[in-house]
Backbone as a ProteinNet text record, in pm:
[ID]
protein_1_A
[PRIMARY]
RFRLAPGHRNRMHVLIVDGFGDQPEGRKRFEQYRAMIVRAFDDAWPLPRNIEVRTHRELGDFLYDSKDGMIRVDRIRRFDKLDFIFIDGDVQLRPWSMQARQVFSLLLMCAQTGKCVYASSFSAAIALCAINTQGILETVPPLVQSHPEGGDPSALERLPAALDRMFLDSKTGDCYEYDYAKKKWETRFNCGLRRRLSRPSGLRTLGRFSCPNARIS
[TERTIARY]
-296.5	-270.9	-308.7	-252.5	-305.1	-386.9	-508.6	-564.4	-539.1	-521.3	-515.1	-622.5	-615.1	-713	-815.4	-976.3	-1062.9	-970.8	-980.1	-926.8	-827.7	-768.5	-568.1	-605.2	-436.2	-469.4	-355.6	-270.3	-171.4	-60.6	-24.5	66.9	8.2	128.2	79.4	166.7	82	155.7	164.7	319.1	337	388.5	379.4	432.7	471.9	640.2	688.1	736.2	692.7	720.4	819.5	954.7	1038	1017.5	1018.6	1057.9	1186	1264.4	1401.5	1470.6	1596.6	1717	1789	1851.4	1997.1	2109.3	2087.9	2235.8	2247.2	2371.9	2386.2	2282.8	2269.1	2143.5	2003.8	1979.4	1842.6	1836.1	1937.7	1973.1	1954.1	2041.6	2039	1870.7	1820.5	1679.1	1563.9	1603.8	1490.4	1513.9	1637.1	1666.7	1618.1	1655.4	1597.3	1431.1	1351.1	1199.3	1152.9	1252.9	1215	1226.5	1334.7	1360.4	1260.5	1204.9	1111.9	973.3	932.8	807	822.9	967.7	1005.1	994.1	1034.6	1033.2	862.2	780.5	644.5	571.1	622.3	564.6	593	759.3	819.1	731.1	683	644.7	465.5	419.9	265.3	252	316.3	296.2	371.6	350.8	450	466.6	329.5	296.9	413.9	407.4	460.5	450.5	531.7	512.1	591.3	552.4	610.9	611.4	758.9	755.4	801.1	762.9	808.6	818.4	940	989.3	982.2	952.7	973.7	939.4	1018.4	1043.6	931.4	903.9	763.1	765.9	892.2	881.4	810.1	854.4	841.8	686	569.1	452.7	373.1	395	327.7	254.4	306	293.5	158.1	102.3	-22.9	-86.2	-124.3	-197	-276.6	-391.5	-494.4	-471.5	-459.4	-428.3	-297.3	-271.5	-166.1	-165.7	-50.9	-42.6	-110.6	-162.2	-219.9	-356.9	-422	-571.4	-634.4	-548.4	-592.9	-605.7	-717.2	-690.4	-638.5	-553.5	-460.4	-517.4	-573.9	-650.1	-509.9	-422.9	-295.4	-229.4	-244.4	-197.6	-324.5	-434.4	-563.6	-535.8	-520.1	-522.9	-379.9	-271.6	-169.4	-129.1	-239	-288.5	-372.7	-492.8	-560.9	-475.2	-373.3	-300.9	-246.1	-221.3	-161	-262.9	-209.6	-259.4	-251.7	-100	-28.8	20.7	0.7	140.2	148.9	293.4	346.6	430.3	428.7	467.1	560.4	663.4	731.4	863.4	921.9	1050.9	1051.4	1189.3	1202.3	1241.3	1166.1	1129.6	1043.3	1069.8	943.7	832	748.8	669.2	555.7	494.6	356.7	268.9	99.4	70.2	57.2	61	31.1	170.5	272.9	370.4	391	419.2	441	476.8	584.4	690.8	582.6	453.9	374.7	277.1	277.7	113.6	81.1	229.5	193.4	161.3	198.2	164.6	16.3	-26.8	-124.2	-259.3	-202.3	-296.2	-303.7	-183.9	-197.3	-285.2	-273.5	-367.6	-516.2	-553.5	-679.1	-750.5	-679.1	-702.3	-715.2	-631.8	-645.5	-787.5	-800.9	-925.2	-1054.2	-1040.6	-1159.1	-1177	-1097.5	-1117.2	-1119.6	-1077.3	-1057.1	-883.5	-819.7	-700.1	-636.9	-565.9	-453.7	-358.4	-317.9	-228.4	-169.1	-29.2	-7.1	111.7	50.5	92.2	147.1	270.8	348	432.7	496.8	561.6	501	552.1	502.7	366.2	363	253.6	114.4	157.3	34.6	-76.9	-4.4	-95.8	-135.6	-55	-145.3	-251.9	-248	-356.5	-470.5	-424.6	-573.2	-621.4	-532.3	-590.5	-688.9	-617.7	-708	-840.3	-842.9	-951.6	-1058.5	-1023.4	-1118.4	-1115.2	-1064.4	-1107.9	-1231	-1271.6	-1354.3	-1346.4	-1239.9	-1270.7	-1282.9	-1294.5	-1348.6	-1214.7	-1088.7	-984.3	-859.1	-843.2	-732.1	-588.4	-596.1	-458.4	-491.5	-399.6	-404.4	-347.2	-447.5	-369.2	-273.3	-153.6	-78.4	-150	-73.7	-125.3	-54	-185.4	-198.6	-47.1	31.1	149.4	160.5	79.3	70.3	116.7	60.8	81.2	91.4	251.9	293.8	294.3	265.8	284.4	147.5	51.6	-95.5	-63	-199.4	-198.3	-333	-404.4	-498.2	-639	-747.8	-867.2	-900.8	-860.6	-896.9	-832.3	-729.8	-670.7	-777.5	-857.2	-940.8	-1019.8	-1056.4	-1130.2	-1046.5	-943.8	-889.3	-796.1	-777.7	-724.9	-827.6	-775.6	-825.9	-888	-964.9	-967.2	-840.6	-827	-724.9	-770.1	-761.3	-780.3	-688.7	-746.3	-654.5	-507	-593.3	-509.6	-575.6	-540.9	-596.9	-493.6	-575.9	-532.1	-564.7	-436.4	-431.7	-463.3	-541.9	-536.7	-419.3	-379.9	-232.5	-262.1	-347.6	-367.4	-499.2	-545	-640.9	-633.1	-544	-542.7	-627.7	-755.1	-868.5	-802	-871.4	-823.5	-927	-897.7	-1005	-961.8	-1094.6	-1093	-1225.4	-1156	-1225.3	-1362	-1469.6	-1614.8	-1651.7	-1627.5	-1661.9	-1824.6	-1935.2	-2028.2	-2077.3	-2058.2	-2035.6	-1959.6	-1849.7	-1764.6	-1718.6	-1674.5	-1580.9	-1505.2	-1424.8	-1351.8	-1427.2	-1416.2	-1505.3	-1417.6	-1449.4	-1354.7	-1372.3	-1300.6	-1342.1	-1300.3	-1197.1	-1135.6	-1030.1	-995	-866.6	-765	-673	-530.7	-449.4	-491.7	-406.3	-299.7	-242	-139.3	-157.5	-79.7	-97.2	49.7	40.3	238.6	259.2	354.1	466	502.4	506.1	563.4	717.1	778.7	900.4	965.5	1040.3	1071.2	1164.6	1122.3	1127.4	1311.3	1331	1479	1448.4	1535	1524.3	1467	1524.2	1478.6	1336.7	1252.9	1123.6	1048.4	1035.3	958	875.4	807.1	753.8	806.4	908.6	996.2	907.6	828.4	725	594.3	553	435.9	435.4	331.3	292.8	170.7	96.1	33	-90.7	-100.5	-158.1	-310.3	-366.8	-509.5	-565.7	-537.5	-615.2	-735.2	-859.1	-960.5	-1009.2	-1071.7	-1154.2	-1247.8	-1292.6	-1438.6	-1554.2
-497.4	-600.5	-686.6	-732.5	-758.6	-896.9	-922.7	-1013.9	-1049.5	-1237.3	-1274.8	-1294.1	-1312.1	-1297.3	-1442.2	-1453.3	-1565.7	-1669.5	-1789.7	-1919.2	-1955	-1840.3	-1897.5	-1932.8	-1978.8	-2047.8	-1926.6	-1949.8	-1879.6	-1835.1	-1849.5	-1829.8	-1694.5	-1578.8	-1476.7	-1478.2	-1398.6	-1435.8	-1288.2	-1229.5	-1132.8	-1094.3	-1014.8	-985.5	-858.7	-836.2	-715.3	-683.2	-558.3	-577.9	-488.9	-481	-430.2	-345.2	-223.2	-119.2	-46.3	-68.7	41.7	-40.1	73.1	32.6	-65.2	-69.4	-194.4	-124.2	-21.3	21.2	23.1	56.5	51.4	121.2	258.6	348.7	281.8	234	152	64.1	-58.5	-154.5	-133.1	-15.8	-7.2	47.3	126.3	180.1	48	-10.6	-126.5	-206.3	-218.6	-296.7	-223.1	-95.7	8.5	-17.9	-49.4	-80.2	-216.5	-276.4	-406.5	-421.7	-397.2	-367	-336.3	-201.8	-135	-243	-298.1	-366.9	-486.7	-549.4	-700.3	-662.7	-531	-482.9	-460.2	-421	-400.7	-496.2	-608	-747.8	-804.5	-785.4	-831.9	-781.5	-638.8	-597.7	-644.6	-645.8	-687.8	-838.5	-901.5	-1062.5	-1163.7	-1230.3	-1298	-1463.6	-1489	-1619.2	-1613.7	-1759.8	-1747.4	-1676.3	-1636.2	-1576.8	-1578	-1570.6	-1580.8	-1454.9	-1402.5	-1278.8	-1294	-1249.5	-1285.6	-1192.2	-1163.5	-1032	-1060	-974.4	-979	-879.6	-834.4	-725.4	-697.6	-536.8	-543.6	-609.1	-668.6	-751.3	-907.4	-943.2	-1070.5	-1126.7	-1034.9	-1075.4	-1158.3	-1269.5	-1344.8	-1435.7	-1490.8	-1614.6	-1569.7	-1460.7	-1392	-1345.2	-1326.9	-1294.5	-1421	-1387.1	-1478.8	-1511.8	-1377.1	-1399.4	-1437.9	-1481	-1496.6	-1456.1	-1457.5	-1408	-1544	-1649.1	-1700.2	-1704.5	-1622.2	-1614.8	-1712	-1807.4	-1913.8	-1848.1	-1889	-1857.9	-1956.9	-1893.5	-1988.6	-2015.4	-2137.9	-2118.9	-2116.6	-2188.5	-2208.3	-2062.3	-1963.5	-1830.1	-1733.1	-1795.8	-1718.9	-1770.7	-1893.3	-1947.4	-1890.1	-1861.4	-1792.9	-1648.2	-1610.8	-1453.7	-1457.1	-1512	-1527.6	-1567.2	-1628.8	-1672.7	-1530.1	-1390.6	-1319	-1192.4	-1176.7	-1097.6	-927.7	-924.9	-793.4	-787.2	-675.7	-618.3	-519	-501.1	-360	-335.9	-233.2	-177.1	-36.2	-28.3	102.4	60.8	200.6	219.6	331.3	319.1	466.4	489.6	382	372.4	442.4	513.9	604.6	516.4	435.4	382.9	459.1	506.5	545.3	473.2	475	366.9	319.5	403.4	355	284.8	306.3	227.5	66	-1.7	-155.4	-218.3	-148.3	-200.6	-209.8	-134.1	-90	-190.6	-300.7	-389.3	-467.3	-527.3	-628.9	-598.5	-462.2	-425.9	-364	-294.7	-250.2	-394.7	-478.4	-560.9	-676.1	-663.5	-705.4	-606.5	-488.1	-344.7	-369.7	-402.7	-447.7	-532.3	-640.8	-771.8	-734	-646	-596.4	-511.1	-433.7	-343.8	-423.2	-546.6	-605	-708.7	-739.7	-828.7	-761.3	-655.3	-569.6	-631.5	-645.3	-684.3	-603.6	-622	-490	-454.8	-361.9	-295.3	-199.1	-174.5	-25.4	-15.1	63.5	137.9	279.6	291.3	442	453.1	602.9	645.5	611.3	559.4	526.3	437.4	365.8	258.9	321.5	449.4	534.8	550.7	607.3	667.1	499.8	406.5	285.9	227.2	234.1	190.8	248.4	436.4	512.4	459.9	432	417.9	283.1	193.8	26.6	47	161.2	204.5	258	341.1	435.1	382.7	291.5	198.6	105.8	74	-19.2	-135.6	-186.2	-328.4	-319.8	-245.3	-225.8	-233.4	-190.9	-206.4	-285.3	-393.6	-489.6	-445.3	-330.1	-248.5	-101.6	-1.2	125.7	158.5	217.4	242.2	313.7	336.9	378.4	553.4	637.9	774.5	773.1	888	894	959.8	901.4	959	1098.4	1170.4	1307.7	1414.8	1335.7	1415.3	1299.3	1245.3	1151.9	1214.3	1322.7	1346.1	1425.2	1423.9	1462.2	1587.4	1684	1816.9	1889.5	1971.4	2037.7	1976	1960.1	1886.8	1968.2	2097.3	2133.3	2100.7	2018.3	1972.8	1834.3	1792.6	1683	1724.5	1815.9	1896.1	1839.4	1872.3	1851.1	1694.6	1602.2	1483.4	1379.4	1309.8	1198	1074	980.1	886.4	772.8	728.6	633.8	543.7	355.3	328.1	231.6	207	128.8	253.4	366.3	475.5	556.3	654.5	755.5	907.8	991.3	1085.8	1157.6	1226.9	1263.5	1405.2	1427.6	1596.9	1633.7	1717.5	1692	1800.8	1886.3	1963.5	1909.2	1802.5	1752.3	1566.1	1519.6	1379.1	1306	1358.2	1310.1	1238.5	1099.9	1011.5	1025.5	1030.7	1019.2	904.2	897.4	741.8	784	739.3	782.8	677.6	724.1	664.3	669.4	497	528.8	509.6	479	483.1	653.8	718.9	874.9	935.3	861.7	972.7	1077.1	1070	1181.3	1135.1	1192.3	1141.1	1182.1	1060.5	1098.8	1026.7	1105	1133.4	935.9	874	771.3	716.8	782	780	888.8	908.9	986.2	906.2	925.5	847	925.9	1021.7	1088.4	1159.5	1145.5	1206.7	1343.5	1440.3	1579	1645.6	1690.4	1744.3	1854.8	1867.5	1992.1	2091	2172.1	2302.1	2279.3	2240.4	2225.8	2095.9	2018.6	1880.7	1905	1801.8	1803.5	1742.1	1755.6	1710.3	1590.4	1483.4	1369.5	1235	1111	980.1	985.9	1008.3	960.9	1029.6	1041.1	1095.9	1067.6	1105.5	1014.3	1121.4	1180	1270.2	1394.5	1434	1584.7	1560.4	1447.6	1409.7	1436.7	1450.3	1437	1421.6	1336.7	1325.7	1392.6	1506.4	1585.8	1582.4	1610.2	1600.3	1501.2	1421.8	1297.3	1248.2	1209.4	1178.1	1038.9	969.2	855.2	876.7	820.7	839.7	756.9
2648.1	2573.1	2431.8	2385.9	2229.1	2277.7	2154.9	2111	2001.4	2015	1876.9	1794.6	1661	1567.9	1606	1540.7	1606.3	1545.4	1638.8	1586.5	1616.1	1671.1	1702.4	1843.2	1849.9	2020	2090.2	2120.8	2196.2	2143.5	1997.6	1932.4	1835.2	1847	1787.2	1668.6	1521.1	1377	1333.7	1347.2	1297.4	1143.3	1059.7	937.6	946.3	913.2	902.5	739.9	714.5	543.2	551.2	480.7	471	332.4	361.9	257.4	229.4	331.3	337.1	207	208	77.6	113.8	18.4	64.1	113.8	86.7	144.6	322	355.9	470.6	599.1	517.3	628.8	619.9	488.6	504.1	571.5	610.4	649.6	814.3	839.8	989.5	1009.9	974.8	978.6	1001.9	898.6	932.3	1068.3	1096.1	1250.8	1344.7	1342.6	1417.7	1438.3	1328.1	1337.8	1399	1308.6	1335.5	1524.7	1550.5	1677.9	1791.2	1719.3	1791.6	1816.7	1718.2	1710.5	1805.1	1758.7	1893.2	2043.8	2093.4	2212	2254.6	2175.1	2199.8	2230.9	2157.4	2176.9	2300.4	2336.1	2430.2	2575.7	2564.5	2714.1	2665.5	2584.2	2591.5	2591.9	2521.7	2464.1	2520	2631	2713.7	2638.8	2545	2472.3	2361.7	2316.4	2193.3	2068.9	1978.7	1861.8	1779.5	1652.7	1520.9	1420.7	1437.9	1351.3	1189.2	1122.6	978.4	893.7	817.1	767.6	591	552.2	390.4	311.9	237.2	144.6	72	18	-36	-204.3	-219.7	-339.9	-324.9	-195.5	-169	-81.9	-152.4	-48.4	-121.9	-216.1	-290.7	-222.5	-115.2	-78.9	51.7	56.6	151.5	45	-80.3	-187.4	-230.9	-244.6	-261	-412.1	-516.9	-647.5	-725.2	-818.7	-892.3	-1022.9	-1072.3	-1222.9	-1333.3	-1282.7	-1375	-1340.8	-1270.9	-1227.6	-1146.5	-1083.4	-1001.9	-840.5	-758.2	-645	-534.2	-487.9	-370.8	-246.9	-218	-75.3	16.2	-8.8	107.4	110.1	51.3	78.1	190.4	117.1	193.3	369.4	397.5	507	605.4	498.3	560.8	585.7	513.5	524.6	669.9	654.7	780.5	874.3	880.7	1035.4	1084.7	1009.9	1054.9	1143.5	1261.9	1364.4	1336.7	1297.7	1275.7	1165.6	1084.2	994.2	978.9	989.2	978	857.2	828	674.1	690.9	675.6	672.6	545.6	504.1	454.6	378	318.6	245.5	108.5	40.4	-101.3	-158.7	-250.9	-299.9	-431.2	-330.1	-432.3	-400.7	-542.1	-528.2	-531.7	-531.1	-555.3	-700.5	-782.5	-948.5	-986.8	-916.8	-968.4	-999.5	-1078.4	-1079.4	-985.6	-906.3	-791.1	-672.9	-668.2	-541.5	-532.3	-650.6	-673.4	-559.9	-516.9	-404.4	-280.1	-230.6	-97.2	-127.4	-247.4	-267.1	-262.5	-334.6	-267.5	-174.8	-90.8	46.2	149.5	122.8	199.3	162.7	42.3	-7.9	34.9	82.1	151.3	264.2	342.7	506	526.3	433.5	453.2	412.7	310.2	315.2	428.8	511.6	617.8	754.9	758.9	882	999.1	893.6	959.9	1008.9	1127.1	1191.4	1106.5	1059.3	979.8	1038	1068	1054.3	933.2	838.7	740	759.1	731.6	748.6	633.5	626.6	516.9	363.5	261	86.7	149.2	218.5	226.1	287.6	356.7	397.8	286.2	151.9	70.9	-30.7	21.3	-108.9	11.9	143.3	235.5	192.5	163.8	111	37.6	-79.3	-198.1	-196	-103.6	-121	-37.9	36.4	108.2	35.9	-21.5	-133	-224.2	-307.3	-436.9	-360.6	-284.7	-217.3	-265.9	-332.8	-347.7	-538.6	-574.9	-759.8	-818.7	-757.7	-868.9	-800.3	-859	-805.7	-801.5	-925.5	-920.7	-927.8	-889.4	-938.6	-1055.1	-1152.8	-1290.6	-1276.1	-1375	-1370.4	-1457.1	-1446.3	-1504.1	-1632.8	-1720	-1819	-1858.9	-1997.7	-2023.5	-2065.2	-2048.9	-2078.7	-1953.3	-1835.3	-1736.7	-1615.2	-1613.8	-1532.7	-1424.5	-1355.4	-1223.3	-1178.8	-1266.4	-1250.6	-1340.8	-1276.6	-1345.7	-1250.3	-1346.1	-1343.8	-1416.3	-1331.1	-1414.3	-1520	-1561.9	-1678.4	-1769.8	-1765.9	-1874.8	-1960.2	-1870.7	-1902	-2014.7	-2055.6	-2152.8	-2299.2	-2303.5	-2409.4	-2402.1	-2306.4	-2325.8	-2385.3	-2455.4	-2501	-2434.7	-2447.1	-2362	-2362.3	-2258.7	-2219.2	-2170.3	-2196.1	-2132.5	-2058.8	-1947.3	-1810.2	-1752.9	-1777.5	-1715.1	-1659.7	-1552.3	-1502.1	-1485.8	-1464.4	-1389.4	-1302.5	-1224.5	-1101.7	-1122.5	-1011	-964	-902.9	-919.4	-854.5	-726.7	-720.9	-591.9	-498.9	-544.1	-441.6	-402.8	-538.1	-506.2	-587.2	-656.4	-695.8	-815.9	-847.5	-939.6	-1034.4	-1169.1	-1277.2	-1378.6	-1417.3	-1517.1	-1637.7	-1737.8	-1873.3	-1879.9	-1844.5	-1862.1	-2022.5	-2087.4	-2210	-2229.3	-2111	-2172.8	-2146.6	-2065.1	-2051.5	-2183.3	-2196.8	-2339.9	-2239.3	-2112.4	-2036.4	-1947.3	-1888.8	-1764.9	-1606.2	-1523.1	-1423.9	-1292.2	-1220.9	-1050.4	-1027.7	-967.4	-922	-777.9	-726.6	-599.8	-536.2	-409.5	-391.4	-328.5	-395.3	-380.8	-224.8	-209.3	-73.8	-131.8	-260	-274.7	-378.4	-295	-348.5	-432.7	-501.4	-560.6	-455.8	-392.8	-360.7	-458.2	-371.5	-494.1	-492.4	-391	-462.6	-365.9	-443.5	-364.9	-238.8	-145.9	-12.4	-4.4	87.3	123.9	220.1	234.9	311.8	256.2	298.8	213	253	331.7	391.6	295.6	148	89.3	-29.5	-86.5	-212	-325.5	-340.8	-424.9	-457.6	-535.1	-534.4	-513.5	-381.8	-325.2	-208	-173.7	-22.5	4.8	123.1	180.3	268.7	288.1	396.6	388.4	508.1	496.9	421.4	421.4	323.8	367.9	259.9	310.2	262.2	358.4	274.8	210.7	104.5	37.2	93.7
[MASK]
+++++++++++++++++++++++++++++++++++++++++++++++++++++++++++++++++++++++++++++++++++++++++++++++++++++++++++++++++++++++++++++++++++++++++++++++++++++++++++++++++++++++++++++++++++++++++++++++++++++++++++++++++++++++++

């Protein structure tokens, strides 16, 4: 049986994040995913519930920060009401892509507050980043332009300093940032993604990346 978040009465609040494509196949897969969640709550929660659906680009109402840097109390309260969050989809969002920032911010808030969240497919690696960054980073920096899909750490010896950029070890998933005080590249966290030797087939992938044996720092 499910239990409500502290301070709530009988109504369950659920957020489903839709990361599926706009094509008919993507819409079909999302409806199957949503129906599965609804059936689960039908079986386990007989009391009233509110299930809200947002795309991965429409999460701003639940994020405490905003573009102008102001803290939005109403958004914090809206996030606090959520009992469960489900995220799935077939979009190929990598943690360092601009389009993934709202999902990263949401998962970072979940990690910091202990919110119940089920993150699968593309959001699994983003969730790992949110945990492993330990709240130090508000966003995952983009990769250095010379290595847009990562590379071997031996390249760091020849890589110049890069502000607000990171280098990805494509074999381990370790992410490096340049430490200006030490004047060298330092490991910051593990993003959970590793470079595949060959491009896989199918929709539910991150292109040439996979998320095997990921570790939490």
